[in-house]
Tab-separated table of C-alpha atoms in Angstrom:
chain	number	residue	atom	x	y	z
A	105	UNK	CA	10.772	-2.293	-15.040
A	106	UNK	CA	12.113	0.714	-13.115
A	107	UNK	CA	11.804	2.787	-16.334
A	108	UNK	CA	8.316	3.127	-16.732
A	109	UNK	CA	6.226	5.477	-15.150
A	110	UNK	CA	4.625	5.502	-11.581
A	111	UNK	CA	1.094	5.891	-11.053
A	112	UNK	CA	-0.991	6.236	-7.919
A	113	UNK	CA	-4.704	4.639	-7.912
A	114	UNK	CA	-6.374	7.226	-8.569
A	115	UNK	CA	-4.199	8.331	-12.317
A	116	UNK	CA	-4.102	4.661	-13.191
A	117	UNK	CA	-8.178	4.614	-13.800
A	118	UNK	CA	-8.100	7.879	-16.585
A	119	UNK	CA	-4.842	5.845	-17.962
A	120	UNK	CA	-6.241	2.817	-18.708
A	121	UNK	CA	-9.707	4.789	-20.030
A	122	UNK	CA	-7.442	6.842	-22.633
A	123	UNK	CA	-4.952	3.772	-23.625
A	124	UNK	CA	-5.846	0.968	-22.846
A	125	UNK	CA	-9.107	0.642	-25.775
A	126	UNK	CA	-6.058	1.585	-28.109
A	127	UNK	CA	-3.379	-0.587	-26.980
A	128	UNK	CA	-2.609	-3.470	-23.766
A	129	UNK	CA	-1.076	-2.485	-20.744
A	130	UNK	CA	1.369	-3.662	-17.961
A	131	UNK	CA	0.772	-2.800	-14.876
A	132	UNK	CA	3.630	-3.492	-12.396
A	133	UNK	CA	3.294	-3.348	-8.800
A	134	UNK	CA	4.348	-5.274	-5.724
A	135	UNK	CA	1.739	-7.611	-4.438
A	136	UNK	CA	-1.564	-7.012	-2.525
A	137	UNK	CA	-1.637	-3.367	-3.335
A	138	UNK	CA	-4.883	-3.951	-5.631
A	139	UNK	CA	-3.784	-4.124	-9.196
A	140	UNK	CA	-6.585	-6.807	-9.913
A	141	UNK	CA	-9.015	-4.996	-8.186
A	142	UNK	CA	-8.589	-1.584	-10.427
A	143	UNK	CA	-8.797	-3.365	-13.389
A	144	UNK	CA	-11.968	-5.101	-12.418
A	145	UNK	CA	-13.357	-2.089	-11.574
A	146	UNK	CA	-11.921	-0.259	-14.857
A	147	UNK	CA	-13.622	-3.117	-16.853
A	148	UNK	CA	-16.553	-2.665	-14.461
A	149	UNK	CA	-16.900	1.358	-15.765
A	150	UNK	CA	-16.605	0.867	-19.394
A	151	UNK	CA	-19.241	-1.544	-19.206
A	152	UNK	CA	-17.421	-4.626	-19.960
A	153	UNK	CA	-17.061	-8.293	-18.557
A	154	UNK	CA	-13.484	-9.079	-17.025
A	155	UNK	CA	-12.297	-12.236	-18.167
A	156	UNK	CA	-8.882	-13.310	-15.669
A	157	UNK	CA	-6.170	-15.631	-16.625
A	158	UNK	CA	-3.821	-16.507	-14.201
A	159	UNK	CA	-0.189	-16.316	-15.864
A	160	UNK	CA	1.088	-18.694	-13.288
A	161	UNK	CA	-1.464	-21.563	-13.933
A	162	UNK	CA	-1.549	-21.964	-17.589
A	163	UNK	CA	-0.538	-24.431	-20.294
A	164	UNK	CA	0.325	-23.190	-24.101
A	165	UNK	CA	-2.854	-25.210	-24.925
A	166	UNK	CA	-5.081	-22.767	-22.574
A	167	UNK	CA	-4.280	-19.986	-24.590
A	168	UNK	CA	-4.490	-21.733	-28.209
A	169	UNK	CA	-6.786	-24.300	-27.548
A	170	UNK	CA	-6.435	-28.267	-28.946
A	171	UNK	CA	-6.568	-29.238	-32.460
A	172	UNK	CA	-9.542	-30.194	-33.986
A	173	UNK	CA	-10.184	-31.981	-36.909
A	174	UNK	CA	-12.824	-30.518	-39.087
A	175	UNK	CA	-13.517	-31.780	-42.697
A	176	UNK	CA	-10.596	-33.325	-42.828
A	177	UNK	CA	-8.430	-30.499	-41.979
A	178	UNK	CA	-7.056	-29.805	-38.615
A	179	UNK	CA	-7.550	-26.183	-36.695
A	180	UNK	CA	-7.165	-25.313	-32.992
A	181	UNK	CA	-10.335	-24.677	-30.965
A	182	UNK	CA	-9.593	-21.753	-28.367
A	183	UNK	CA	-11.193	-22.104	-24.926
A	184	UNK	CA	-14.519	-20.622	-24.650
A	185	UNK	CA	-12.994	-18.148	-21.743
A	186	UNK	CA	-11.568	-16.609	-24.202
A	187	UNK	CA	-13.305	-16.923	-27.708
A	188	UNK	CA	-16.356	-14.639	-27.028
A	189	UNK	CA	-18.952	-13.002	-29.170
A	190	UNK	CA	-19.150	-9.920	-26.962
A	191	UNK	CA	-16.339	-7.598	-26.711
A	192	UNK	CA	-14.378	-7.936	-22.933
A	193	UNK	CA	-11.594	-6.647	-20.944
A	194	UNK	CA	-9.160	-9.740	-21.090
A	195	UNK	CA	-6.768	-9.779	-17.547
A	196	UNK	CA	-3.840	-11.424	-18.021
A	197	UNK	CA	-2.912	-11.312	-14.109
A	198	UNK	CA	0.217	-12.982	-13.477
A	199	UNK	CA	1.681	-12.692	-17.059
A	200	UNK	CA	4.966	-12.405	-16.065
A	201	UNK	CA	5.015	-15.817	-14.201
A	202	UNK	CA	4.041	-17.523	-16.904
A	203	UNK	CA	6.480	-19.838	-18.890
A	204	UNK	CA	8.297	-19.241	-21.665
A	205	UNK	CA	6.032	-21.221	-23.935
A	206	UNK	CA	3.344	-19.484	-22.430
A	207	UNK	CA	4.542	-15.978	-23.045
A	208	UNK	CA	4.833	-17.123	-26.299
A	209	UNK	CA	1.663	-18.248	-27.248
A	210	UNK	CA	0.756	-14.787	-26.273
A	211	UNK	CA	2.693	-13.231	-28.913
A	212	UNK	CA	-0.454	-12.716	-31.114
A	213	UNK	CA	-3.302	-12.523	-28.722
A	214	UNK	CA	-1.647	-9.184	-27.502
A	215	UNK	CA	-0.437	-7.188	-30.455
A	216	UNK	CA	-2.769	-8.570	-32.675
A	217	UNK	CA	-5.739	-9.513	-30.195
A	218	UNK	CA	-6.086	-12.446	-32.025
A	219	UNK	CA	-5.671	-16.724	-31.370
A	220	UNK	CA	-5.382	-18.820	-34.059
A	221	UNK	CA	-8.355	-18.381	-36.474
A	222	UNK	CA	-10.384	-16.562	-33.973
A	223	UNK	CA	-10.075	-12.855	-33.167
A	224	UNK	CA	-10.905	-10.739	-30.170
A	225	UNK	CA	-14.227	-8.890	-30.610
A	226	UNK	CA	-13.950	-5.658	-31.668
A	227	UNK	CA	-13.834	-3.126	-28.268
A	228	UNK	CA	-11.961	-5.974	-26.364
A	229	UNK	CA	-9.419	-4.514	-24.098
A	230	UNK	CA	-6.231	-6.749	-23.524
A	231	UNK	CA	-4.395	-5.699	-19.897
A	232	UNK	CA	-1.388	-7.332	-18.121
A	233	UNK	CA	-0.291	-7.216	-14.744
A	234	UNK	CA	2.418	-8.710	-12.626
A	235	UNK	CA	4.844	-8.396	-9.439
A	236	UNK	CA	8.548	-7.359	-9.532
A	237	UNK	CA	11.618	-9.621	-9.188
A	238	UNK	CA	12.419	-7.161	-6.296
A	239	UNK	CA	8.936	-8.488	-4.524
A	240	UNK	CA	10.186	-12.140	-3.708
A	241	UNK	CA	7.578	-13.177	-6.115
A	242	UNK	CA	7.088	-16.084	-8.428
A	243	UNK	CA	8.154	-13.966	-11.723
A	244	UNK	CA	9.865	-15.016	-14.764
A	245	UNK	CA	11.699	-12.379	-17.375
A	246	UNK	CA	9.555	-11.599	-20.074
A	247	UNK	CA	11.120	-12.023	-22.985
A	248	UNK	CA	11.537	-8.695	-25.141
A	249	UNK	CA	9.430	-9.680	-27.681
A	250	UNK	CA	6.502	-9.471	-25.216
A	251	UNK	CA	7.434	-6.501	-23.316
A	252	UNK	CA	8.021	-4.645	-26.688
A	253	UNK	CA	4.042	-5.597	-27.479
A	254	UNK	CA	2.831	-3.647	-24.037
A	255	UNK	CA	3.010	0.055	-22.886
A	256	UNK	CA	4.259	-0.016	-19.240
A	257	UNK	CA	3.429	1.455	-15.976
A	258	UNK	CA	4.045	1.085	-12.023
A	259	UNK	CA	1.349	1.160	-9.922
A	260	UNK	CA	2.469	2.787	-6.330
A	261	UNK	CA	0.344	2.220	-3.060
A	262	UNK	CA	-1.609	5.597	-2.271
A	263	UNK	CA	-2.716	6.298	1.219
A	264	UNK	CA	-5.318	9.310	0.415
A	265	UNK	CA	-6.692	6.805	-2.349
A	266	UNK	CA	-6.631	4.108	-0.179
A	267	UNK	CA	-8.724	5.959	2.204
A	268	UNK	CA	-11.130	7.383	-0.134
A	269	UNK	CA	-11.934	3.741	-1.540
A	270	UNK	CA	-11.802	2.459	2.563
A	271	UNK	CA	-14.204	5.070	4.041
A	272	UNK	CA	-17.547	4.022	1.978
A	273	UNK	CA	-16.302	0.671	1.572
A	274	UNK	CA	-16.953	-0.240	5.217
A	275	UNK	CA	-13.354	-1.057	6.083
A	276	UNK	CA	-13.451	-1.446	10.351
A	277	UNK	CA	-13.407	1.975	12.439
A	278	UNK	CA	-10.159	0.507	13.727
A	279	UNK	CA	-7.983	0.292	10.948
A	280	UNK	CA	-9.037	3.747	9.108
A	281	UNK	CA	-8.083	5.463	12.023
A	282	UNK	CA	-5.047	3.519	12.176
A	283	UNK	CA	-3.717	4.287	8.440
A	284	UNK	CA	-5.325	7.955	8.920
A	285	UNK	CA	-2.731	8.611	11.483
A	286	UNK	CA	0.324	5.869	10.549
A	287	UNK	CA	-0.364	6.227	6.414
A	288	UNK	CA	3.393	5.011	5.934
A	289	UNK	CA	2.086	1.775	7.057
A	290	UNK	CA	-0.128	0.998	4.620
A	291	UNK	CA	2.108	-0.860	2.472
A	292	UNK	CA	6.132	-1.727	3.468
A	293	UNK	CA	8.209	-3.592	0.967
A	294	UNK	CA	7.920	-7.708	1.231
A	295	UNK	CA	10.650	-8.825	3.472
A	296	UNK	CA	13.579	-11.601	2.096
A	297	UNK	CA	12.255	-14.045	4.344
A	298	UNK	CA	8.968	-15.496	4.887
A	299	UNK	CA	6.984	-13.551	7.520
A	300	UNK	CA	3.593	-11.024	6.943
A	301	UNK	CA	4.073	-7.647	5.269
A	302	UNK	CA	1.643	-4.935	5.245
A	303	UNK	CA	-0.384	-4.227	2.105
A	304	UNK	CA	-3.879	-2.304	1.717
A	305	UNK	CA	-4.748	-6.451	1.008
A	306	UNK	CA	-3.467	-6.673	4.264
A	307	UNK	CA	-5.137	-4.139	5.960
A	308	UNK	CA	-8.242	-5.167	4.311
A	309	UNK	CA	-8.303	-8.601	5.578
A	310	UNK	CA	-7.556	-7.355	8.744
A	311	UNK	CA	-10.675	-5.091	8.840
A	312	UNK	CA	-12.966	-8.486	7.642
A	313	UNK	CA	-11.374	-10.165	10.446
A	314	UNK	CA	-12.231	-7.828	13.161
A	315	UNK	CA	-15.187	-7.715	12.080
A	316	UNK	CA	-15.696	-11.661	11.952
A	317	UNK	CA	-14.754	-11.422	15.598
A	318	UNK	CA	-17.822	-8.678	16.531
A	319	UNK	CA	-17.553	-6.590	19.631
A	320	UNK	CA	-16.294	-10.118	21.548
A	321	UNK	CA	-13.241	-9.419	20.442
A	322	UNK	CA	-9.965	-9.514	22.696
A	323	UNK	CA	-7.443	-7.464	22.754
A	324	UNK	CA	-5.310	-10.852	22.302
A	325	UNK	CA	-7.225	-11.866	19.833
A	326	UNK	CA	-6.463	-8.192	17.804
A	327	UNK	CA	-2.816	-9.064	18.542
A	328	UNK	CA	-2.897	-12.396	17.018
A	329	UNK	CA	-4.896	-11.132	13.790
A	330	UNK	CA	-2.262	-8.413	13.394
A	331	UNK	CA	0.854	-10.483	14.005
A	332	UNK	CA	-0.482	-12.512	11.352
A	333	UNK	CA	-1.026	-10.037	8.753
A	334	UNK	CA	0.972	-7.263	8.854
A	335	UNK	CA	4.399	-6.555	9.115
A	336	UNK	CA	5.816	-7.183	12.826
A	337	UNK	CA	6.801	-3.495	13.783
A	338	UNK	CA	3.318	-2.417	12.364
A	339	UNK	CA	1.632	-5.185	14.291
A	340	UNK	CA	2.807	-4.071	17.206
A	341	UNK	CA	2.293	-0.277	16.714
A	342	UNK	CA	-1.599	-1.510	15.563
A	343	UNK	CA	-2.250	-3.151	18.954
A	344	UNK	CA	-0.863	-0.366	20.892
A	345	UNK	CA	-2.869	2.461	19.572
A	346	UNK	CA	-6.082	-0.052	20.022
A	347	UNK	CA	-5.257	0.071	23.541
A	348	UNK	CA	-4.309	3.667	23.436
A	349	UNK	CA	-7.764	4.421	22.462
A	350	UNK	CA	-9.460	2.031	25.032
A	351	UNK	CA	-7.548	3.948	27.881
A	352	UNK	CA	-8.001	7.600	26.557
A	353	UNK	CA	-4.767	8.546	25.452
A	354	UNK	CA	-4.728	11.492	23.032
A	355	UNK	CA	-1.653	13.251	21.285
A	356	UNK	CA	-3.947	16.657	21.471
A	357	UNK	CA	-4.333	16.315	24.749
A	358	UNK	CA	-1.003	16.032	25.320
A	359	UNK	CA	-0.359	19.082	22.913
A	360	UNK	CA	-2.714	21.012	25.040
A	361	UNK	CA	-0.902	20.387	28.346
A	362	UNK	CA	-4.107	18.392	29.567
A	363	UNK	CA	-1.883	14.908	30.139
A	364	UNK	CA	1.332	13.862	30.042
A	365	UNK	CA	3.306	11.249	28.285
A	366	UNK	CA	2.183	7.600	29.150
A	367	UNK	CA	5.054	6.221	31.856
A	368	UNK	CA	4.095	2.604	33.353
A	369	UNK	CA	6.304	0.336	32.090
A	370	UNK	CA	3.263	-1.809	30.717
A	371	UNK	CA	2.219	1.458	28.682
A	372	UNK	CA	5.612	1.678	26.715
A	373	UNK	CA	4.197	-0.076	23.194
A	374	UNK	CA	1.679	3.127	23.707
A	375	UNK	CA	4.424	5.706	24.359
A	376	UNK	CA	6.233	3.972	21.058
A	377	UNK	CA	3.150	4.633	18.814
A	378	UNK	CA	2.408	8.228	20.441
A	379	UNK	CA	5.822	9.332	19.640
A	380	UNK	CA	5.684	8.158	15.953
A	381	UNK	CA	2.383	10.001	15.636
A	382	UNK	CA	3.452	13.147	17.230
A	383	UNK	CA	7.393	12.690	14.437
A	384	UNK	CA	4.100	12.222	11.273
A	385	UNK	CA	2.573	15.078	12.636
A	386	UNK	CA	5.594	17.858	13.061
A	387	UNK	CA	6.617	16.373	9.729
A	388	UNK	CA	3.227	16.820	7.848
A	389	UNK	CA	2.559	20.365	9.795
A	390	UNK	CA	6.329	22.031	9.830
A	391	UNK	CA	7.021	24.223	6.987
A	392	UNK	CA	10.137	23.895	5.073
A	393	UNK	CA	11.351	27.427	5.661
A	394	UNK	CA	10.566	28.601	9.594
A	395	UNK	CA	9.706	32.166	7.830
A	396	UNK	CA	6.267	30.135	6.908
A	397	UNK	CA	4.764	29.135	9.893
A	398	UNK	CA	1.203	30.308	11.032
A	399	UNK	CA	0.899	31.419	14.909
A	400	UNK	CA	-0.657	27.631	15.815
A	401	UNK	CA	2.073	25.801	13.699
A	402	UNK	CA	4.723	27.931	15.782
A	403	UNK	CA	2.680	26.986	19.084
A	404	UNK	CA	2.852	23.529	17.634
A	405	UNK	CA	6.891	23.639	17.660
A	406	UNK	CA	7.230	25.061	20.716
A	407	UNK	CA	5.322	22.706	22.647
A	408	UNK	CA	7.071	19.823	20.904
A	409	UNK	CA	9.534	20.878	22.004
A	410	UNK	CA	8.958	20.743	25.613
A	411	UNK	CA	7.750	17.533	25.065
A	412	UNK	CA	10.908	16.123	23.533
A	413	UNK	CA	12.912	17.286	26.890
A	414	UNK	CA	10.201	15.344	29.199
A	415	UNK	CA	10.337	12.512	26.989
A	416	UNK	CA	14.150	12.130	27.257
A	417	UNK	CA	13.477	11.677	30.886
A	418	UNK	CA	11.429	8.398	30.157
A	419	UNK	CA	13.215	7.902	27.177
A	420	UNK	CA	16.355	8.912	25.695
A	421	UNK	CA	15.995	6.283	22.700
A	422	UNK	CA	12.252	7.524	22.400
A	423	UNK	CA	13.145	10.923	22.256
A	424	UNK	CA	16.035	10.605	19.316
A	425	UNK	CA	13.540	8.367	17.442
A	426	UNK	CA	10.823	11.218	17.542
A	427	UNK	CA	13.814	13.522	15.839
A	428	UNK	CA	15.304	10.931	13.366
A	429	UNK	CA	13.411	9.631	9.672
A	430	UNK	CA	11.365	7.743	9.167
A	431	UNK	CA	11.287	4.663	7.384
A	432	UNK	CA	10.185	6.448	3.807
A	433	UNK	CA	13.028	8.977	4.462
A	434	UNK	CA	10.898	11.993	5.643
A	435	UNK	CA	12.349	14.064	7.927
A	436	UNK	CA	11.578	17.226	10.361
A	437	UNK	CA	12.734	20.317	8.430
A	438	UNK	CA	16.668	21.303	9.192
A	439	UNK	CA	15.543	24.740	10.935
A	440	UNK	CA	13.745	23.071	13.572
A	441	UNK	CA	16.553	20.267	14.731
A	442	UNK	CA	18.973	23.383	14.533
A	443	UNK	CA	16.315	25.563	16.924
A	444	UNK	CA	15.684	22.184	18.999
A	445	UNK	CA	19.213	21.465	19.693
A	446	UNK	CA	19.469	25.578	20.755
A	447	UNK	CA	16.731	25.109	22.722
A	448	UNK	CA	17.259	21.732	24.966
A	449	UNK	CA	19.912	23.095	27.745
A	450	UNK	CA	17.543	26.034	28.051
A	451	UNK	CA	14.635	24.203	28.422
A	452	UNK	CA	16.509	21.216	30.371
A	453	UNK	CA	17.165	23.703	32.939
A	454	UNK	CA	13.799	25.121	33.203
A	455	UNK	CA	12.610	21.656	34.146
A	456	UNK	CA	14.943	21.027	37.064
């Protein structure tokens, strides 16, 4: 469904507020990036009870019901999940793995909100959600009939939305810091084969986890909770800025001249996460045009770039990583590489 439009957390609630009460929805969105979770908490603000059907567990017969004969004429009895009194936000998670017969026996309940002889209460809200084919997911087409019955939208992991919901929630001191500084890990695209991925589910369960553990916990014991959730490069960037923290490395302190890069051997997996965070940073804080920069940004770029010339000294592959994209695409602005690759023999020298 690469047509319809994408929408962050944070526009999907005033969506589903203005259309959904007029018409169902389909959200799309790879998994674990909370697309059950908003709509519970949609249904949660309008003041109605969410009522979930998993697409990938039913039967024709749990949408329709079983015939029942009553004076001497037959009619189908819907499931009492379903045939309410009340009006209700009906979730049809998982619609898209349902069968064919399934998607059929749909047909009604979402254009016309209505099963058999029995009919949604009026102010019932009918939404659908589901994973991609692209996600290695259990999905199924849905046949056109269906989509044609549903307005359509893609729901996009959010990092600054992610945060704001994480914050209050209580999510471990850890992991907010973590995504605060690394936000392109919050979510990476599942992998062809079977191994963990990073997703804000992810990340959440890792928070619950830590915090299972308590203030026993092991450094091993963070690296096998990590290696188990999230996706292995993130994993191993995770554990090394835990242990960058325990032994008082800091980026600004680094910026300020204070300390120097990490250089033990055993302290590479921190010098690999530093020089990620310091790439995020001149990429967040670097101005497209160089005729923009405030007198701190400008410190900012000189320093770097000092510290790209000491860190080819340790480094050379650490030092073209800090200057290449990044896994989303972003890039340092094309002035600065030009004035950095001016500026190494110079600065080379200077060092000798």
């Amino acid at each position: 469904m690469e047509a319809a439009a994408i929408l962050t957390p944070s526009a999907l609630a005033p969506f589903l507020l203005n259309v959904a009460p007029a018409m169902p929805v389909f959200i799309w969105g790879p998994p674990g990036i909370g697309k059950s979770a908003l709509v519970r908490g949609f249904a949660e603000a309008v003041g109605l009870p969410c009522v979930s059907l998993l697409g990938s567990q039913l039967a024709p017969e749990d949408i329709i019901g079983v015939p029942q004969i009553v004076d001497g004429k037959s009619r189908f009895c819907p499931p009492t999940l379903i045939a309410r009194d009340e009006p209700y936000c009906l979730f049809l998670d998982e619609l898209n793995a349902c069968s064919h017969e399934v998607q059929k026996a749909f047909y009604s309940l979402v254009l016309d909100r209505r099963v058999g002889e029995f009919e949604l209460p009026k102010g019932s809200i009918v939404i659908g959600a589901g994973n991609r084919a692209e996600d290695q997911a259990i999905t199924r087409p849905l046949s056109s009939a269906l989509v044609n019955r549903l307005i359509h939208v893609q729901l996009r992991a959010s990092p600054r939305d992610w945060l704001e919901w994480a914050r209050p929630a209580g999510i471990d001191p850890l992991v907010l810091a973590y995504v605060e500084n690394r936000s392109d890990h919050l979510w990476s695209k599942p992998p062809k084969h079977e191994e963990p991925f990073s997703t804000p589910r992810s990340w959440h369960m890792l928070s619950d986890a830590l915090g299972a553990y308590g203030p026993r916990i092991t450094i091993d014991d963070i690296r096998v909770l990590a290696a188990g959730l999230l996706t292995p490069a993130h994993a191993q960037a995770f554990v090394a800025f835990v242990r960058m923290r325990e032994r008082a490395h800091d980026l600004s302190a680094i910026l300020k001249g204070e300390r120097g890069w990490p250089e033990r051997p055993e302290e590479r997996d921190i010098l690999y996460f530093m020089v990620h965070q310091l790439r995020d940073r001149l990429i967040k804080e670097l101005p497209d045009e160089e005729s923009r920069m405030s007198r701190e940004v400008r410190d900012l770029a000189q320093r770097s770039k000092e510290l790209i010339v000491s860190l080819a000294r340790i480094s050379t592959e650490l030092a073209q990583i800090l200057v290449a994209e990044t896994e989303s695409g972003a890039a340092l602005p094309a002035w600065y590489t030009v004035e950095l690759a001016r500026a190494l023999p110079r600065l080379a020298a200077a060092r000798k």
